[in-house]
XYZ file of C-alpha atoms in Angstrom:
699
model
C 46.858 24.424 -49.057
C 43.529 23.028 -50.380
C 40.841 21.806 -47.897
C 41.363 18.472 -48.976
C 44.953 18.149 -48.475
C 44.294 19.732 -45.022
C 41.945 17.397 -44.174
C 44.512 14.270 -45.595
C 47.086 15.642 -42.715
C 44.933 16.173 -40.275
C 43.632 12.530 -40.407
C 47.360 11.151 -40.267
C 48.522 9.745 -37.179
C 52.278 9.926 -37.597
C 52.684 13.240 -38.671
C 54.781 15.512 -35.902
C 52.264 17.681 -33.981
C 53.236 20.958 -35.727
C 52.674 19.956 -39.379
C 49.159 18.466 -39.299
C 47.791 21.582 -39.364
C 49.044 25.733 -39.224
C 47.094 26.368 -36.273
C 47.559 22.574 -34.664
C 49.065 24.024 -31.415
C 46.085 26.384 -31.199
C 43.507 23.665 -31.586
C 44.602 22.018 -28.848
C 44.352 24.264 -26.590
C 40.829 24.423 -27.266
C 38.891 21.883 -25.161
C 36.074 21.524 -28.244
C 39.181 19.839 -30.311
C 39.413 17.040 -27.956
C 37.662 13.771 -29.076
C 37.505 12.876 -25.277
C 35.288 16.196 -24.727
C 32.979 15.425 -27.516
C 32.350 11.657 -25.993
C 31.878 13.338 -22.592
C 29.297 15.781 -24.427
C 27.789 13.147 -26.350
C 26.968 10.594 -23.457
C 25.328 13.260 -21.512
C 23.280 14.408 -24.782
C 22.387 10.783 -25.450
C 21.278 10.162 -21.507
C 19.041 13.040 -21.772
C 17.543 12.383 -24.842
C 16.448 8.750 -24.005
C 15.248 9.845 -20.767
C 12.910 12.489 -21.932
C 12.206 9.958 -24.861
C 11.118 7.755 -22.404
C 9.435 9.559 -19.929
C 5.896 9.451 -21.213
C 5.796 5.477 -20.841
C 6.667 5.929 -17.223
C 3.714 8.455 -16.791
C 1.133 6.662 -19.584
C -1.407 5.997 -17.071
C -1.396 9.451 -15.456
C -1.873 11.161 -19.068
C -4.884 8.733 -19.560
C -6.521 9.852 -16.286
C -5.615 13.620 -16.873
C -7.048 13.875 -20.546
C -9.279 10.812 -20.713
C -7.768 8.544 -23.368
C -8.049 5.313 -24.123
C -4.954 2.747 -23.765
C -5.184 2.598 -27.500
C -4.626 6.384 -28.008
C -2.288 6.452 -25.384
C -0.383 3.764 -27.271
C -0.385 5.451 -30.357
C 0.872 8.414 -28.850
C 3.827 6.809 -27.490
C 4.514 5.220 -31.273
C 4.322 8.413 -32.917
C 7.815 9.040 -31.564
C 9.085 6.443 -33.980
C 6.876 7.956 -36.794
C 9.245 11.125 -36.820
C 12.243 9.131 -36.213
C 11.339 6.892 -39.281
C 10.330 9.621 -41.789
C 13.742 11.258 -41.553
C 16.083 8.389 -41.181
C 16.757 8.361 -44.997
C 17.691 11.749 -45.691
C 20.286 11.107 -42.813
C 21.553 7.839 -44.515
C 22.527 10.120 -47.563
C 23.771 13.222 -46.286
C 26.102 11.310 -44.047
C 29.301 13.222 -43.301
C 28.836 15.543 -45.851
C 27.454 18.103 -43.306
C 28.588 19.842 -40.154
C 27.730 16.726 -37.689
C 28.480 18.605 -34.448
C 26.036 21.594 -35.580
C 23.403 19.317 -36.529
C 23.386 17.283 -33.615
C 22.693 20.203 -31.695
C 19.836 21.558 -33.897
C 18.145 18.257 -33.216
C 18.950 18.522 -29.631
C 17.279 21.749 -29.594
C 14.278 20.336 -31.210
C 14.197 17.425 -28.661
C 14.079 20.146 -25.863
C 11.204 22.240 -27.908
C 9.297 19.077 -28.162
C 9.704 18.484 -24.576
C 8.302 21.892 -23.767
C 5.643 21.275 -26.132
C 4.559 18.416 -24.599
C 4.169 19.758 -21.263
C 2.198 22.382 -22.619
C -1.247 20.986 -22.018
C -0.883 21.403 -18.789
C -0.741 25.105 -18.725
C -3.768 25.606 -21.228
C -6.256 23.254 -19.435
C -8.473 23.884 -16.713
C -7.130 22.648 -13.239
C -7.913 18.913 -12.556
C -10.966 18.464 -10.794
C -10.921 14.899 -9.161
C -14.498 15.182 -8.530
C -16.445 16.522 -11.572
C -19.902 16.270 -10.152
C -19.315 19.039 -7.711
C -19.872 22.855 -8.506
C -17.056 25.342 -9.056
C -17.983 27.088 -5.750
C -18.076 24.070 -3.560
C -15.191 22.078 -2.111
C -14.294 19.324 -4.041
C -15.146 16.171 -2.979
C -17.636 17.376 -0.753
C -21.730 17.398 -0.738
C -22.182 16.938 -4.612
C -21.173 12.834 -4.183
C -23.356 12.360 -1.150
C -27.015 10.872 -1.098
C -29.301 13.634 -2.076
C -33.401 13.069 -2.011
C -34.899 12.912 -5.249
C -37.492 15.367 -4.120
C -34.604 17.873 -3.904
C -32.722 17.006 -6.644
C -34.340 15.801 -10.221
C -33.317 12.241 -11.644
C -29.933 12.170 -13.633
C -30.541 12.023 -17.193
C -28.644 9.074 -18.935
C -26.383 11.509 -21.301
C -24.057 13.940 -19.370
C -25.171 17.444 -18.941
C -24.776 19.681 -21.959
C -23.809 22.577 -19.774
C -19.934 20.696 -19.444
C -19.979 19.832 -23.089
C -19.673 23.228 -24.701
C -18.070 23.081 -28.140
C -15.018 24.977 -26.683
C -14.308 21.993 -24.258
C -14.448 19.452 -27.263
C -11.962 21.933 -29.240
C -9.809 22.395 -26.043
C -9.613 18.231 -25.782
C -8.820 17.833 -29.405
C -6.129 20.880 -29.433
C -4.374 19.328 -26.508
C -4.355 15.731 -28.114
C -3.101 17.287 -31.269
C -0.321 19.296 -29.397
C 0.970 16.078 -27.689
C 0.686 13.993 -31.003
C 2.842 16.920 -32.692
C 5.529 16.940 -29.817
C 5.932 13.232 -30.014
C 6.638 13.469 -33.712
C 8.983 16.216 -33.129
C 10.633 14.513 -30.546
C 11.406 11.444 -32.886
C 12.736 13.852 -35.672
C 14.953 15.583 -33.491
C 16.582 12.511 -32.182
C 17.304 11.218 -35.588
C 21.137 13.149 -36.176
C 21.784 12.599 -32.526
C 23.003 8.718 -32.239
C 24.250 8.172 -35.612
C 26.158 11.302 -36.341
C 27.816 11.004 -32.633
C 28.846 7.514 -33.670
C 30.301 8.095 -37.035
C 32.317 11.510 -35.566
C 33.816 9.807 -32.680
C 34.871 6.978 -35.349
C 36.573 9.289 -37.721
C 38.580 11.090 -35.138
C 39.189 8.886 -32.141
C 42.553 6.761 -32.143
C 41.777 3.342 -33.955
C 42.576 1.756 -30.590
C 40.713 4.059 -28.846
C 37.314 4.322 -30.824
C 35.889 0.826 -28.973
C 36.450 2.375 -25.594
C 34.906 5.441 -26.391
C 31.878 3.597 -28.222
C 31.595 1.321 -25.487
C 31.714 4.181 -22.867
C 29.011 5.975 -24.833
C 26.736 3.157 -24.933
C 27.220 1.951 -21.273
C 26.045 5.635 -20.394
C 23.362 5.752 -22.593
C 21.573 2.580 -21.282
C 21.061 4.115 -18.193
C 18.536 6.757 -19.728
C 15.213 4.637 -19.671
C 16.111 3.534 -16.218
C 16.393 7.306 -15.071
C 13.093 8.108 -17.378
C 11.114 5.851 -14.813
C 12.846 7.117 -11.597
C 12.091 10.379 -12.950
C 8.279 9.437 -13.362
C 8.582 7.619 -9.910
C 9.587 10.999 -8.239
C 7.288 13.400 -9.976
C 4.439 11.281 -10.178
C 4.536 11.441 -6.069
C 3.255 15.285 -6.586
C -0.031 16.496 -7.562
C -0.582 17.656 -10.828
C -1.686 20.767 -9.951
C 1.038 21.652 -7.158
C 1.862 25.142 -9.111
C -2.085 26.218 -8.569
C -3.508 24.161 -5.820
C -6.709 24.785 -4.460
C -7.737 26.782 -1.385
C -7.705 24.615 1.409
C -5.634 21.837 -0.322
C -6.695 18.425 -1.220
C -8.135 15.404 0.555
C -6.368 12.841 -2.193
C -3.584 10.485 -1.404
C -1.277 8.970 -4.077
C -3.210 5.756 -3.584
C -6.526 6.789 -4.345
C -7.566 6.038 -7.953
C -8.507 9.595 -8.609
C -4.735 10.824 -8.156
C -3.134 12.661 -11.040
C 0.785 13.234 -10.360
C 2.792 15.979 -11.712
C 3.622 14.491 -15.304
C 4.435 17.581 -17.032
C 7.112 18.390 -14.109
C 9.134 15.795 -15.867
C 9.205 16.916 -19.181
C 10.362 20.039 -18.068
C 13.278 19.027 -16.130
C 14.570 16.422 -19.314
C 14.002 19.368 -21.684
C 16.436 21.475 -19.685
C 18.906 18.843 -19.129
C 18.690 18.510 -23.350
C 18.846 21.788 -23.847
C 22.138 22.014 -21.678
C 23.734 19.230 -23.153
C 23.212 20.804 -26.627
C 25.190 24.040 -26.088
C 28.662 22.662 -26.586
C 27.814 21.233 -30.414
C 27.865 24.766 -31.617
C 31.400 24.829 -30.701
C 32.694 21.645 -31.982
C 34.578 22.028 -35.455
C 33.280 20.095 -38.755
C 36.402 18.348 -38.476
C 39.070 17.992 -35.833
C 42.622 16.726 -35.833
C 42.684 12.705 -35.550
C 43.584 11.510 -32.144
C 47.401 10.460 -32.165
C 48.007 8.593 -29.254
C 46.632 5.370 -27.689
C 45.451 5.452 -24.401
C 47.851 3.862 -22.109
C 45.659 2.091 -19.581
C 43.560 0.735 -22.509
C 46.843 -0.847 -23.890
C 47.415 -2.812 -21.129
C 43.964 -3.868 -20.995
C 44.175 -5.150 -24.518
C 47.672 -6.609 -23.604
C 46.304 -8.480 -20.602
C 42.955 -9.856 -22.452
C 44.180 -10.317 -25.946
C 47.299 -9.666 -28.262
C 49.130 -6.119 -28.471
C 48.230 -3.793 -31.509
C 50.484 -4.095 -34.102
C 51.351 -2.029 -37.079
C 48.350 0.327 -36.423
C 45.748 -2.470 -37.042
C 42.749 -3.376 -34.953
C 43.379 -6.301 -32.585
C 40.474 -9.059 -32.363
C 39.345 -7.673 -29.111
C 39.155 -4.173 -30.844
C 37.255 -5.478 -33.751
C 34.815 -7.362 -32.315
C 33.751 -4.434 -29.999
C 34.273 -1.770 -32.592
C 32.544 -3.257 -35.536
C 28.682 -3.953 -33.930
C 28.944 -0.362 -32.279
C 30.331 1.779 -35.214
C 27.546 -0.182 -37.498
C 24.838 0.499 -35.121
C 22.863 2.963 -37.385
C 24.426 1.723 -40.818
C 22.583 3.972 -42.811
C 24.639 6.765 -42.040
C 27.593 5.596 -43.848
C 25.959 4.268 -46.999
C 27.446 5.573 -50.415
C 29.112 8.738 -49.349
C 29.990 9.697 -52.752
C 26.696 8.974 -54.608
C 24.224 11.452 -55.974
C 20.851 11.718 -54.332
C 19.360 9.887 -58.087
C 22.112 7.126 -57.654
C 21.487 6.488 -53.971
C 17.718 6.087 -54.784
C 18.410 3.826 -57.625
C 21.018 1.566 -55.482
C 18.977 1.416 -52.171
C 15.986 -0.972 -53.598
C 18.282 -3.232 -55.159
C 20.685 -3.871 -52.151
C 17.472 -3.770 -50.267
C 15.923 -6.719 -52.133
C 19.233 -8.467 -52.066
C 19.594 -8.595 -48.422
C 16.184 -9.623 -47.513
C 16.337 -12.503 -49.518
C 19.269 -13.713 -47.523
C 17.313 -16.405 -44.938
C 19.819 -15.694 -41.937
C 19.271 -12.210 -42.288
C 15.682 -12.246 -42.415
C 15.116 -14.906 -39.822
C 17.488 -12.908 -37.516
C 15.497 -9.481 -38.132
C 11.948 -11.312 -37.601
C 13.360 -12.909 -34.234
C 14.269 -9.457 -33.598
C 11.108 -7.945 -34.639
C 9.437 -10.108 -32.158
C 11.668 -9.629 -29.026
C 11.364 -5.769 -29.705
C 7.552 -5.952 -30.040
C 7.544 -7.394 -26.825
C 9.864 -4.935 -25.126
C 8.176 -2.132 -26.557
C 4.539 -3.051 -25.156
C 5.955 -3.847 -21.995
C 8.118 -0.432 -21.646
C 4.788 1.385 -22.408
C 2.077 -0.437 -20.503
C 3.897 -2.295 -17.662
C 3.625 0.741 -15.270
C 0.159 0.825 -15.935
C -0.185 -3.108 -15.920
C 1.396 -3.636 -12.192
C -0.920 -0.209 -11.227
C -4.044 -1.711 -12.193
C -3.381 -5.594 -11.365
C -1.423 -5.247 -7.980
C -3.128 -1.982 -6.851
C 0.249 -0.005 -6.490
C 0.781 3.417 -6.894
C 2.220 4.783 -9.998
C 5.220 6.105 -8.492
C 5.807 2.640 -6.898
C 5.720 0.716 -10.244
C 8.116 3.125 -11.951
C 10.562 2.778 -9.232
C 10.343 -0.699 -9.431
C 11.059 -0.944 -12.974
C 13.630 1.779 -13.067
C 15.464 -0.427 -10.185
C 15.152 -3.858 -11.331
C 13.963 -4.170 -15.093
C 15.908 -1.745 -16.791
C 19.285 -2.779 -14.895
C 18.512 -6.375 -15.706
C 18.244 -5.790 -19.349
C 21.553 -3.675 -19.314
C 23.320 -6.698 -17.642
C 22.034 -9.213 -19.771
C 23.471 -7.155 -23.201
C 26.570 -7.022 -20.943
C 27.021 -10.729 -20.219
C 26.064 -11.435 -23.727
C 28.774 -9.484 -25.258
C 31.108 -10.932 -23.075
C 30.252 -14.549 -23.908
C 30.683 -14.126 -27.755
C 33.706 -12.241 -27.138
C 35.542 -14.440 -24.404
C 34.484 -17.714 -25.721
C 35.108 -16.611 -29.379
C 31.506 -18.034 -30.271
C 30.901 -18.893 -34.014
C 27.919 -18.919 -35.852
C 26.319 -22.365 -34.603
C 27.377 -21.564 -31.108
C 25.610 -18.068 -31.319
C 22.481 -19.483 -32.650
C 22.253 -21.879 -29.952
C 22.993 -19.169 -27.357
C 19.702 -17.145 -28.590
C 18.004 -20.273 -28.701
C 18.625 -20.962 -25.226
C 17.731 -17.239 -23.912
C 14.848 -17.252 -25.723
C 13.709 -20.529 -24.617
C 14.339 -19.760 -20.831
C 12.603 -16.232 -21.520
C 9.404 -18.037 -22.406
C 9.579 -20.335 -19.841
C 9.883 -17.772 -17.174
C 6.465 -16.153 -18.484
C 4.520 -19.144 -17.562
C 3.997 -18.269 -14.010
C 3.078 -15.273 -14.586
C -0.302 -16.223 -16.009
C -1.245 -17.469 -12.563
C 0.328 -14.393 -10.565
C -2.273 -11.736 -9.974
C -5.087 -10.327 -8.151
C -8.924 -10.987 -8.454
C -11.123 -8.312 -9.804
C -12.530 -5.979 -7.140
C -16.016 -6.191 -6.740
C -17.784 -3.011 -7.699
C -21.369 -2.438 -7.457
C -23.321 -2.024 -10.216
C -20.761 -3.217 -12.581
C -19.235 -6.728 -11.384
C -22.034 -9.811 -11.268
C -21.004 -12.854 -9.553
C -22.809 -15.758 -8.307
C -24.160 -15.613 -4.988
C -25.967 -12.413 -5.090
C -23.587 -10.627 -2.728
C -25.396 -7.815 -1.019
C -24.732 -4.659 -3.123
C -23.803 -5.737 -6.074
C -26.932 -5.335 -7.888
C -27.245 -2.920 -10.752
C -29.617 -0.400 -8.746
C -29.442 -1.556 -5.200
C -32.796 -0.791 -3.278
C -31.028 0.278 -0.491
C -30.090 3.829 -2.377
C -33.621 4.044 -4.113
C -34.357 7.710 -2.730
C -30.981 8.720 -3.847
C -30.359 10.985 -6.846
C -26.765 10.122 -8.019
C -24.959 11.712 -10.979
C -24.054 9.094 -13.553
C -20.536 10.826 -14.385
C -19.732 11.282 -11.212
C -16.289 8.814 -9.570
C -15.510 8.914 -6.012
C -15.388 5.667 -5.014
C -15.336 4.191 -1.441
C -15.263 0.653 -0.079
C -17.320 -1.119 2.555
C -14.366 -2.893 4.475
C -17.003 -5.860 5.955
C -17.746 -6.787 2.383
C -14.990 -5.671 0.536
C -17.438 -4.119 -1.970
C -16.669 -1.061 -3.794
C -19.059 1.883 -4.444
C -18.377 4.318 -7.420
C -19.364 6.915 -5.006
C -21.008 7.584 -1.609
C -24.282 8.827 -3.352
C -24.657 4.999 -4.794
C -23.732 3.423 -1.238
C -26.596 5.663 -0.034
C -24.021 7.657 2.417
C -25.375 10.795 3.653
C -22.779 12.636 5.775
C -18.981 13.058 5.530
C -16.293 13.109 8.333
C -12.777 14.374 8.278
C -10.223 12.798 10.599
C -7.445 15.220 10.665
C -3.897 13.977 11.366
C -0.324 15.486 12.003
C 0.555 14.718 8.153
C -2.792 14.027 6.576
C -6.105 13.919 6.567
C -8.447 10.875 6.125
C -12.051 11.010 4.928
C -14.831 8.954 6.101
C -18.552 8.317 4.904
C -21.569 7.729 7.420
C -25.089 7.210 7.359
C -24.505 4.656 4.222
C -28.157 2.968 4.002
C -26.229 0.524 1.660
C -23.410 -0.563 4.223
C -24.173 -3.129 7.120
C -24.110 -0.760 10.480
C -24.281 2.243 8.116
C -20.640 2.924 8.441
C -18.753 4.997 8.508
C -16.235 4.008 5.502
C -13.022 5.265 4.205
C -13.061 6.706 0.751
C -10.792 5.331 -2.025
C -10.806 2.164 -3.468
C -10.515 -1.333 -1.295
C -7.341 -2.331 -0.613
C -5.766 -5.488 -2.325
C -5.137 -8.655 -0.557
C -2.194 -9.859 -3.100
C -0.253 -6.652 -3.353
C 2.826 -8.256 -1.975
C 3.063 -10.706 -5.075
C 3.999 -7.598 -7.092
C 7.639 -7.884 -5.981
C 8.041 -11.733 -7.425
C 6.294 -10.774 -10.381
C 8.645 -7.930 -10.981
C 11.540 -10.491 -10.510
C 10.476 -13.049 -12.911
C 9.828 -10.068 -15.508
C 13.554 -8.767 -14.635
C 15.206 -12.017 -14.831
C 12.990 -12.858 -18.365
C 14.369 -9.308 -19.514
C 17.904 -10.606 -18.760
C 17.534 -13.734 -20.575
C 16.035 -11.858 -23.773
C 18.609 -9.420 -23.698
C 21.398 -11.907 -23.816
C 20.542 -12.503 -27.500
C 21.122 -9.058 -28.532
C 24.784 -9.120 -29.248
C 24.903 -13.035 -30.563
C 22.080 -11.908 -32.840
C 23.594 -8.862 -33.953
C 26.819 -10.695 -35.028
C 24.721 -13.137 -36.828
C 23.849 -10.377 -39.162
C 27.195 -8.804 -39.279
C 28.973 -12.267 -40.324
C 25.964 -13.555 -42.339
C 25.939 -10.982 -45.464
C 28.256 -9.821 -47.625
C 30.936 -7.277 -46.746
C 29.816 -4.729 -48.736
C 26.331 -4.761 -47.604
C 26.768 -5.020 -44.094
C 26.447 -1.286 -43.427
C 23.334 -1.353 -45.169
C 22.055 -4.246 -43.542
C 22.206 -3.285 -40.210
C 20.842 0.036 -41.323
C 18.024 -1.766 -42.692
C 17.772 -3.851 -39.571
C 16.822 -1.139 -37.587
C 14.470 0.447 -39.704
C 12.492 -2.725 -39.804
C 12.573 -2.819 -36.000
C 10.903 0.622 -36.149
C 8.449 0.044 -38.535
C 7.358 -3.438 -37.734
C 7.922 -3.698 -33.668
C 8.223 -0.172 -32.160
C 5.449 1.934 -34.365
C 2.514 -0.981 -33.921
C 3.308 -3.088 -30.861
C 2.330 -0.262 -28.040
C -0.994 0.244 -30.274
C -1.659 -3.368 -30.360
C -0.963 -3.677 -26.738
C -3.034 -0.814 -25.952
C -6.167 -2.144 -27.927
C -5.966 -5.612 -25.748
C -6.073 -3.794 -22.556
C -9.059 -1.373 -23.466
C -10.959 -4.953 -24.294
C -10.550 -5.911 -21.007
C -12.199 -2.857 -19.438
C -15.579 -3.126 -17.241
C -16.237 0.202 -16.701
C -15.692 3.306 -18.965
C -15.721 7.093 -17.952
C -18.017 8.755 -20.327
C -16.899 12.514 -21.298
C -19.229 14.663 -23.485
C -20.917 11.282 -25.076
C -17.509 9.673 -25.934
C -15.613 6.886 -24.194
C -12.891 8.301 -22.298
C -10.774 6.737 -19.634
C -11.267 3.188 -18.376
C -11.857 3.051 -14.495
C -11.898 -0.673 -13.813
C -10.588 -3.494 -15.748
C -11.466 -7.404 -15.423
C -8.101 -8.245 -13.700
C -8.069 -12.082 -14.857
C -8.529 -11.203 -18.428
C -5.949 -7.955 -18.309
C -3.632 -10.270 -17.045
C -3.967 -13.354 -19.650
C -4.176 -10.889 -22.569
C -1.023 -8.915 -21.485
C 1.164 -11.473 -20.568
C -0.741 -13.596 -23.375
C 0.594 -11.188 -25.789
C 4.317 -11.280 -24.598
C 4.206 -15.139 -24.320
C 3.391 -14.811 -28.287
C 6.038 -12.800 -29.238
C 8.853 -14.630 -27.160
C 7.314 -17.642 -28.944
C 7.803 -16.090 -32.711
C 11.345 -15.426 -31.528
C 12.101 -18.633 -30.571
C 10.672 -20.288 -33.397
C 13.028 -18.001 -35.446
C 15.817 -18.872 -33.442
C 15.354 -22.703 -33.771
C 14.720 -21.899 -37.536
C 18.307 -20.024 -37.711
C 19.889 -23.021 -35.888
C 18.497 -25.597 -38.334
C 19.984 -23.787 -41.137
C 23.510 -23.133 -39.550
C 23.355 -26.916 -39.002
C 22.602 -27.640 -42.240
C 25.294 -25.245 -43.640
C 27.843 -26.749 -41.658
C 27.026 -29.949 -42.726
C 27.434 -29.380 -46.247
C 30.614 -27.368 -45.587
C 32.172 -30.515 -43.758
C 31.073 -32.855 -46.579
C 33.024 -30.484 -49.064
C 36.056 -30.181 -46.793
C 36.108 -33.907 -46.209
C 36.395 -34.313 -50.204
C 38.940 -31.537 -50.693
C 41.132 -30.995 -47.404
C 40.220 -33.849 -45.261
C 40.295 -32.440 -41.149
C 40.103 -29.011 -41.717
C 37.623 -27.346 -39.710
C 35.402 -24.935 -40.981
C 33.596 -23.394 -37.547
C 35.087 -19.533 -37.542
C 34.851 -17.745 -34.578
C 32.641 -14.735 -34.799
C 35.549 -12.666 -32.566
C 38.019 -13.159 -35.252
C 41.741 -11.151 -36.039
C 42.019 -8.767 -39.079
C 43.875 -11.012 -40.856
C 41.191 -13.485 -41.120
C 38.215 -12.290 -43.571
C 34.541 -13.168 -42.085
C 33.058 -16.083 -43.446
C 29.961 -15.427 -45.229
C 26.750 -17.663 -44.601
C 25.294 -19.007 -47.830
C 21.757 -18.050 -49.109
């Protein structure tokens, strides 16, 4: 029997069990010939893959502090995930089902796991983190090096950093660390290319036609938990000190609230990489093709019977078709032109691409999704850092807020949007109206965010305010006899005036006191000539008086995320019902490619560049600008929220134009119907039965 005949018999549902293949009974005894087991494995793999892909966003500010990166550089680092993904998607779209899909998924997962290990490598090849860079190696960190020392004993610091700490080896090591992280992010994107599209097509090929929507729905639901778990993992790991594997003798005197605190960012990559590696193992045992599932799940049949109409003659019911179509085409480039050669594929691709882009509805929907995805990409990357800086909360707490509030709200929004489209049988016009309302209320909810924030910390020598507050001069006379290192950072706070000093030396402090407690020790500095009464003053930044605003802020952000996600399914259905039937698969593939190129790649860099413009004090490392120590909080809030507002406005404008075009088309169709068949209603529901062909919008 030829392979072609065997494949045809395996895909036939009504053939008795023993006749589909000579070894069908042996196949069914193996768990790797069960599509249900494949769905379970693929759900776990995609969950782990999205967890490792999103973990960098949860620790972006920590990586910046550890390796002296600007927000623009860290945004570019986050975007390189999409560079590797986009570079290979065209090859995946060509090969499609011609390859051993489970095995290729396994190879991709192994590459993702190796990229996660590579991402944690900089921790192991770098020197231990020294939060007090001015202290000598043989002296306890955070001790006498930051205190006021007489100029007669210590020469004046030079304007430029000492060359002794800026050797060519140090700079080479920094470039190597940054290069490793960029390479790891690129490999992370490349490894993720075959996982989702090949998994979806494999499930759809070998699952029962009635069960496929359920399996894909389960896969999508489990996958959506990945980003939330990434932020949750980040919240847990950043509570641990970065050098937990090589703690200095005597421990450290830092707490997670100290601005110099760096959490164990690398540990999350190791855990995520291990999870991906374990999830990849079963894929090397799945067959290239398995017998098609022959039986519909009983409880799923009951659900369909209650909600819609029973399945008849093996055709998809309306509910199945509405659920199945958007999911099975989620990465539509995979299924394009399976019988074309490479040359034919290259020839047909530009022609269909131009034909699709000329369609006004498709173009406007994609532009609206580009705006919405740009907003999401910027917020997902830099919202943890924004919360840390704006409300003076720890990185761990910021991640837990996002993972526990914003991500679940977005998931709920997507589910509610799909339910509204399905249950109300929304037509094109009503889908456009739903998208418009979701974008409008999302925009309105962002207006109060401009006014919810904390004032900029008052830092001696950096911030200048009218009124000549004591201690805010560039070079206070009270510390005139102190020789203070220019590149040191060990902030202390004067609680009486809420003025912050970069180091105890700049406050004129000459002694250090440690108060031991049962669970932790608190550091104080005394004999401070710039502090009223001389102290003692606590180490660390000043407490913020408005940290309580972080919860209302996150409530509005999460509600806006739910409303923005509400537009996901109806806008997707506008694309599926707005292009020609033969172009649907390619249109969805083009949509996801444009979202990557126009939104997910540039948006983190744009947001990072905007954040950098609000910095008021940069740390210097070997003569170059490193991490930002302090931001202007008002500028930071206005520019970060302003960028979000800009992208939301663009999405709203696109949806308004879509609704206007749909109204005009509906008016023209009603006019034609009045002339030909009076009284015939032309508004077609997006959720339609198989006997109704999808109505196309006119270009």
